[in-house]
Coordinates of C-alpha atoms and ligand atoms in Angstrom, one line a residue:
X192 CA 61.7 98.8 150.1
X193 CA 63.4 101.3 147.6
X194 CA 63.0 101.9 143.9
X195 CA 65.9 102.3 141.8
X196 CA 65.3 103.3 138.3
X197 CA 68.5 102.1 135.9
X198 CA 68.9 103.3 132.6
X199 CA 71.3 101.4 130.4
X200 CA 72.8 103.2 127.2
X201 CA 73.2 101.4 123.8
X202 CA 76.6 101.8 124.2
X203 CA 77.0 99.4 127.2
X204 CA 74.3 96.6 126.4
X205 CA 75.4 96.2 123.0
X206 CA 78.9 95.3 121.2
X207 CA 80.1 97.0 118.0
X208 CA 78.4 94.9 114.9
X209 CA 77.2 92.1 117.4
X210 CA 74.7 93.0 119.1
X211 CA 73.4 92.3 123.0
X212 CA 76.4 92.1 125.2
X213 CA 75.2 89.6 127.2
X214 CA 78.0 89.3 130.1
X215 CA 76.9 93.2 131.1
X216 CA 73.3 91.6 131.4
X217 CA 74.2 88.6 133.5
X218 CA 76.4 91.4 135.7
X219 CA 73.6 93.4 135.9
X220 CA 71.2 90.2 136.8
X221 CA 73.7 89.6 139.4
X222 CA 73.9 93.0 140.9
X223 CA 70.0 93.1 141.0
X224 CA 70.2 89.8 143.7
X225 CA 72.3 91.9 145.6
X226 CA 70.2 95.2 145.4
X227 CA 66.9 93.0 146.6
X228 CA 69.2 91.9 149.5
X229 CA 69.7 95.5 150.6
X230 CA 66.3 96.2 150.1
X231 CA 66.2 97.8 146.5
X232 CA 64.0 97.3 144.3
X233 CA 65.0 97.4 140.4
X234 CA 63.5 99.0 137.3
X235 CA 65.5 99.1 133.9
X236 CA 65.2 101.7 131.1
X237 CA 67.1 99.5 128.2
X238 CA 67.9 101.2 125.4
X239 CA 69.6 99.2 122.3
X240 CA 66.9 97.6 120.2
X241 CA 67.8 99.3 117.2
X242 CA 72.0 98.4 117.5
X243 CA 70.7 94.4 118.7
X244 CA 68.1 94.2 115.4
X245 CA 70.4 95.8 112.8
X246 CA 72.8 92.5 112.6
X247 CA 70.2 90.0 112.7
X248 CA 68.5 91.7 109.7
X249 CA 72.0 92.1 108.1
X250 CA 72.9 95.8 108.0
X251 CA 76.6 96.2 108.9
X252 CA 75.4 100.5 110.7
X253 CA 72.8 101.8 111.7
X254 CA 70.2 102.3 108.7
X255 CA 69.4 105.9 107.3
X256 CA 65.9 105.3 106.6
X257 CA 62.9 105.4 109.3
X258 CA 61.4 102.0 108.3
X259 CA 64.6 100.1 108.3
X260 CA 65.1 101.7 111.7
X261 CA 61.9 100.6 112.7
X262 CA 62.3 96.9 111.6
X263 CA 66.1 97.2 113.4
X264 CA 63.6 98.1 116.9
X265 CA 61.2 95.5 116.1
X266 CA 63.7 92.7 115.9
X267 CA 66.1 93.6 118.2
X268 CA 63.4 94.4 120.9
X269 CA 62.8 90.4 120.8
X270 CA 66.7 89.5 121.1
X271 CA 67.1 92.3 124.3
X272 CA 64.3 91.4 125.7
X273 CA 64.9 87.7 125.6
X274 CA 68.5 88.1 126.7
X275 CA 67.3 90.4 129.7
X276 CA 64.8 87.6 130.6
X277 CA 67.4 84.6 130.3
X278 CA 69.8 86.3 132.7
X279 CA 67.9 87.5 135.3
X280 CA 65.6 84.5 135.8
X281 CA 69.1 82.0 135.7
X282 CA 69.4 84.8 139.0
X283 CA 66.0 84.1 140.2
X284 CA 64.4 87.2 138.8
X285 CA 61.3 87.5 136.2
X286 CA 61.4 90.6 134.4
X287 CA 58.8 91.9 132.2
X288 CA 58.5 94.1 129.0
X289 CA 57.1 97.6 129.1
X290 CA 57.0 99.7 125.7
X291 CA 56.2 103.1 126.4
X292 CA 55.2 106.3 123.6
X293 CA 55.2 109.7 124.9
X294 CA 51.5 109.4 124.3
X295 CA 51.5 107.3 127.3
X296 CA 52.7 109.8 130.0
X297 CA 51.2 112.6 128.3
X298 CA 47.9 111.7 128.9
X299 CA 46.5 111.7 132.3
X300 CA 44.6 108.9 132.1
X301 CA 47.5 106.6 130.7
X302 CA 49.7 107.7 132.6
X303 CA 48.2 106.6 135.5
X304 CA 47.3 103.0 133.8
X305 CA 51.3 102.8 133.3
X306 CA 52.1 103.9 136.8
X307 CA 49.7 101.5 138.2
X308 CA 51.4 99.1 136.3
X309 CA 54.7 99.7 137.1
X310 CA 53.9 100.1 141.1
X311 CA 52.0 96.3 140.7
X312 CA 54.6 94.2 138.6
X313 CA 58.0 96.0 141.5
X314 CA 55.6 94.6 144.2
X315 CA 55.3 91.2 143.0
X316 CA 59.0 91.2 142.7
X317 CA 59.1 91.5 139.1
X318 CA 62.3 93.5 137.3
X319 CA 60.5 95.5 134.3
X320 CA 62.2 96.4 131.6
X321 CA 61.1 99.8 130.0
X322 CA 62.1 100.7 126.9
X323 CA 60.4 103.5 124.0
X324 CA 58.3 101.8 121.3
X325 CA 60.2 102.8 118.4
X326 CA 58.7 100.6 116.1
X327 CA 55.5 102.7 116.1
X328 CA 56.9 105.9 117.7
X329 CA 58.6 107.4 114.7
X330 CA 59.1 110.5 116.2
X331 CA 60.5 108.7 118.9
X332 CA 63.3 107.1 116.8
X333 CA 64.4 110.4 115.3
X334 CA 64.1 112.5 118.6
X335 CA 64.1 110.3 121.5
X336 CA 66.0 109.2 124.1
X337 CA 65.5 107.2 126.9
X338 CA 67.4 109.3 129.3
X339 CA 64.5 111.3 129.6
X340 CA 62.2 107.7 129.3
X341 CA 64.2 107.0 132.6
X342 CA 62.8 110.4 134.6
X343 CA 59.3 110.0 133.3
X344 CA 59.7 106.0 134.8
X345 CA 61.6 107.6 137.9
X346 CA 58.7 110.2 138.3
X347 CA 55.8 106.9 137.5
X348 CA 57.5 104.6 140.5
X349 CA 58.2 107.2 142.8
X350 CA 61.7 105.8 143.0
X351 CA 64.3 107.0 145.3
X352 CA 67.1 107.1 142.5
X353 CA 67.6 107.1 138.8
X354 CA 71.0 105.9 138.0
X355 CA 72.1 106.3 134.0
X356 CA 75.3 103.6 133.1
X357 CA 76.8 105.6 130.3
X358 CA 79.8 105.0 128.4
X359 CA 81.4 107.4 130.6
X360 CA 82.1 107.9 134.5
X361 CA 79.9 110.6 135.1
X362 CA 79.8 114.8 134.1
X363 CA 83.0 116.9 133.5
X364 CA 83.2 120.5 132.9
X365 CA 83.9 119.8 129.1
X366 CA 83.6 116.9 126.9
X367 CA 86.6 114.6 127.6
X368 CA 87.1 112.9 124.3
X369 CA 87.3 116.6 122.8
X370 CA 89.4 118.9 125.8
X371 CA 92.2 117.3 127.8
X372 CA 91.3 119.8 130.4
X373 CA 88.2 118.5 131.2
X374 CA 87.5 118.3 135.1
X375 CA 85.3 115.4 136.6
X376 CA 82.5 116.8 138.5
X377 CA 81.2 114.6 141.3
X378 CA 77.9 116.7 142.7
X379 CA 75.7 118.9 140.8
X380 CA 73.2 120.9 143.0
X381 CA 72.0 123.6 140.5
X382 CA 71.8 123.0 136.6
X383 CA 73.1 126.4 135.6
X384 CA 74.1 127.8 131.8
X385 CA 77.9 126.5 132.7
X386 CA 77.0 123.0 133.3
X387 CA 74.7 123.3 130.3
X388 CA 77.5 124.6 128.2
X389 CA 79.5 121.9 129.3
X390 CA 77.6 119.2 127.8
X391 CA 78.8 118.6 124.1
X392 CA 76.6 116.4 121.3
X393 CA 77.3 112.4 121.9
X394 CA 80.6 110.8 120.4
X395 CA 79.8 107.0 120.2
X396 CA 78.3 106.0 117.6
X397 CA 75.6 103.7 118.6
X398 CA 73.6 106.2 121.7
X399 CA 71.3 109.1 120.6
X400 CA 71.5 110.8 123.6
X401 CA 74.6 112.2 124.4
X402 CA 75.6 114.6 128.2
X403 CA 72.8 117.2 127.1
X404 CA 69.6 115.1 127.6
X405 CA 71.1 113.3 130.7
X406 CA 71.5 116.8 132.4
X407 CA 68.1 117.9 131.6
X408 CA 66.7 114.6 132.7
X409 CA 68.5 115.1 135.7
X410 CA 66.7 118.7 135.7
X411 CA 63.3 117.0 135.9
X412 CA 64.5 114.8 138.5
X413 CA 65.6 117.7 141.0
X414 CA 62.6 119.2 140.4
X415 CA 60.8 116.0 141.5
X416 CA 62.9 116.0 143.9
X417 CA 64.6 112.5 142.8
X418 CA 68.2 112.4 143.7
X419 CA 70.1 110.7 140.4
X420 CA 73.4 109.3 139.2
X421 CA 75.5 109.3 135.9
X422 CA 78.0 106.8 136.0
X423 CA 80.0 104.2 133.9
X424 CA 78.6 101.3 132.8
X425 CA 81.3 99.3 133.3
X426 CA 82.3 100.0 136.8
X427 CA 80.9 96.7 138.9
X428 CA 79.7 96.6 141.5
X429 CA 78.1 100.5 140.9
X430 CA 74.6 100.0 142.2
X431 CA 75.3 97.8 145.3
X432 CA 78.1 101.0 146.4
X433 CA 75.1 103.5 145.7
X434 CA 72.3 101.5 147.0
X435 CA 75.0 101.6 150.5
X436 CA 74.8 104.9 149.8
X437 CA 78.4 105.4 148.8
X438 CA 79.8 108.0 146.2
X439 CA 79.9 106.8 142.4
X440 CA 79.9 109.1 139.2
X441 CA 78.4 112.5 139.1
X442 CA 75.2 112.8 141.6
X443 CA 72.4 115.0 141.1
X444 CA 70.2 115.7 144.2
Ligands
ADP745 P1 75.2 106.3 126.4 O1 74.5 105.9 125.2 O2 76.2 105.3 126.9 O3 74.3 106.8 127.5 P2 76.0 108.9 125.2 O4 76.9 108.7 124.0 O5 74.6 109.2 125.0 O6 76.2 107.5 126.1 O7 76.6 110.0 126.2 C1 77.9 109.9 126.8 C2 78.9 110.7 126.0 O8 78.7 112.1 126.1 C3 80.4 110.6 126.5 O9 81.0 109.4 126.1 C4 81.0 111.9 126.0 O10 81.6 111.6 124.7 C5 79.9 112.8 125.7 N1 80.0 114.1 126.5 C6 79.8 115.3 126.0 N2 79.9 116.2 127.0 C7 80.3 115.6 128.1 C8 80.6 116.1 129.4 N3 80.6 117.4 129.8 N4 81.0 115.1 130.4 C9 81.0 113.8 130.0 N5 80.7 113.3 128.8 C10 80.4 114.2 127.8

């Protein structure tokens, strides 16, 4: 079988003010049936702890302060991680939760404990659901983002694509929401200073990530010679058409 590594933006499991968007879940749930039928196999990088805890603890944005954030991840993680586990097992599915610091794939020795991990819970048919452990990572919360989380997870499983559901349909030449000219660029086969250039800070309000860190994710990835995909979140049926092995969004290889 095949790995696919998914990595979900905050922008597309969660809703403005509410919280987990739970009819992208059940989709997703639904698409991971019909990966397993085509003989993929499904790992999920989950943002969006932090946008699902701030309305249960009553903050109407995103707090300013680090331990507010960090109560936001602590919470939240519980409500994403239940509403991941609800969906996909009404589909047949167990998943499982993974927090993961940088500690963990910086050292050798826990990096292999997580790979080995990882490798056991896809062969016993389990979805895990990988997210950064911003209630203790600090740093993580100011500085991270899990589009690189997903090429360290692609790199652990060995998988044989990383797919990132953005907000967005995939790479243009400039930022779209900023220049009306912007082109749409399907294939990227060299990450040169143009395509950097291209990649303008995030504009939704919610993500921390923005084009920039998906590129240079994609940058590990080609050099571990893991083909990968930015594409839109809400485009259905996204990960059956690339698991056939059919053009969506902007691929990397
Ligand atoms: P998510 O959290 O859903 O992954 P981000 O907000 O982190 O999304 O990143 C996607 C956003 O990056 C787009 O909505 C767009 O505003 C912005 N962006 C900046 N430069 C580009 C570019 N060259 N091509 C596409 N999107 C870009």
């Amino acid at each position: 079988a095949k790995t696919m590594v998914v990595k979900i933006g905050s922008s597309t499991v969660t809703e403005p003010g509410t919280g987990v968007n739970r009819s992208f879940i059940a989709r997703l749930a639904h698409e991971a049936v019909e990966l397993r039928s085509l003989g993929w196999n499904l790992v999920v990088v989950s943002s969006g702890a932090i946008a699902c805890g701030a309305p249960v603890l009553g903050f109407s944005t995103r707090p300013a302060d680090m331990p507010s954030l960090q109560a936001c991840a602590s919470v939240g993680q519980c409500v994403l991680s239940a509403a991941y586990d609800e969906e996909f097992r009404a589909c047949g599915l167990a998943t499982s939760l993974v927090l993961l610091t940088r500690h963990d794939t910086a050292r050798r020795q826990s990096y292999l404990h997580a790979r080995d991990a990882l490798t056991r819970l896809v062969e016993l048919g389990v979805v895990p659901v990988v997210n950064e452990n911003d209630t203790v990572s600090v740093d993580e919360i100011r500085f991270g983002d899990n589009d690189t989380l997903a090429a360290l997870v692609a790199c652990l499983v060995s998988a044989d694509l990383c797919v990132t559901l953005s907000d967005i349909e995939g790479l243009y030449t400039a930022n779209p929401s900023i220049d009306p000219n912007a082109r749409f660029v399907p294939r990227v086969e060299k990450i040169d200073a143009a395509i950097i250039a291209s990649a303008g800070d995030s504009s939704s309000a919610v993500g921390t990530g923005g084009m920039i860190t998906k590129i240079r994710s994609s940058r590990i990835l080609m050099t571990a010679g893991i083909p990968s995909v930015i594409c839109s979140g809400a485009d259905e049926g996204a990960l059956a058409r690339l698991a056939r092995g059919e053009q969506v969004g902007t691929l990397f290889v």
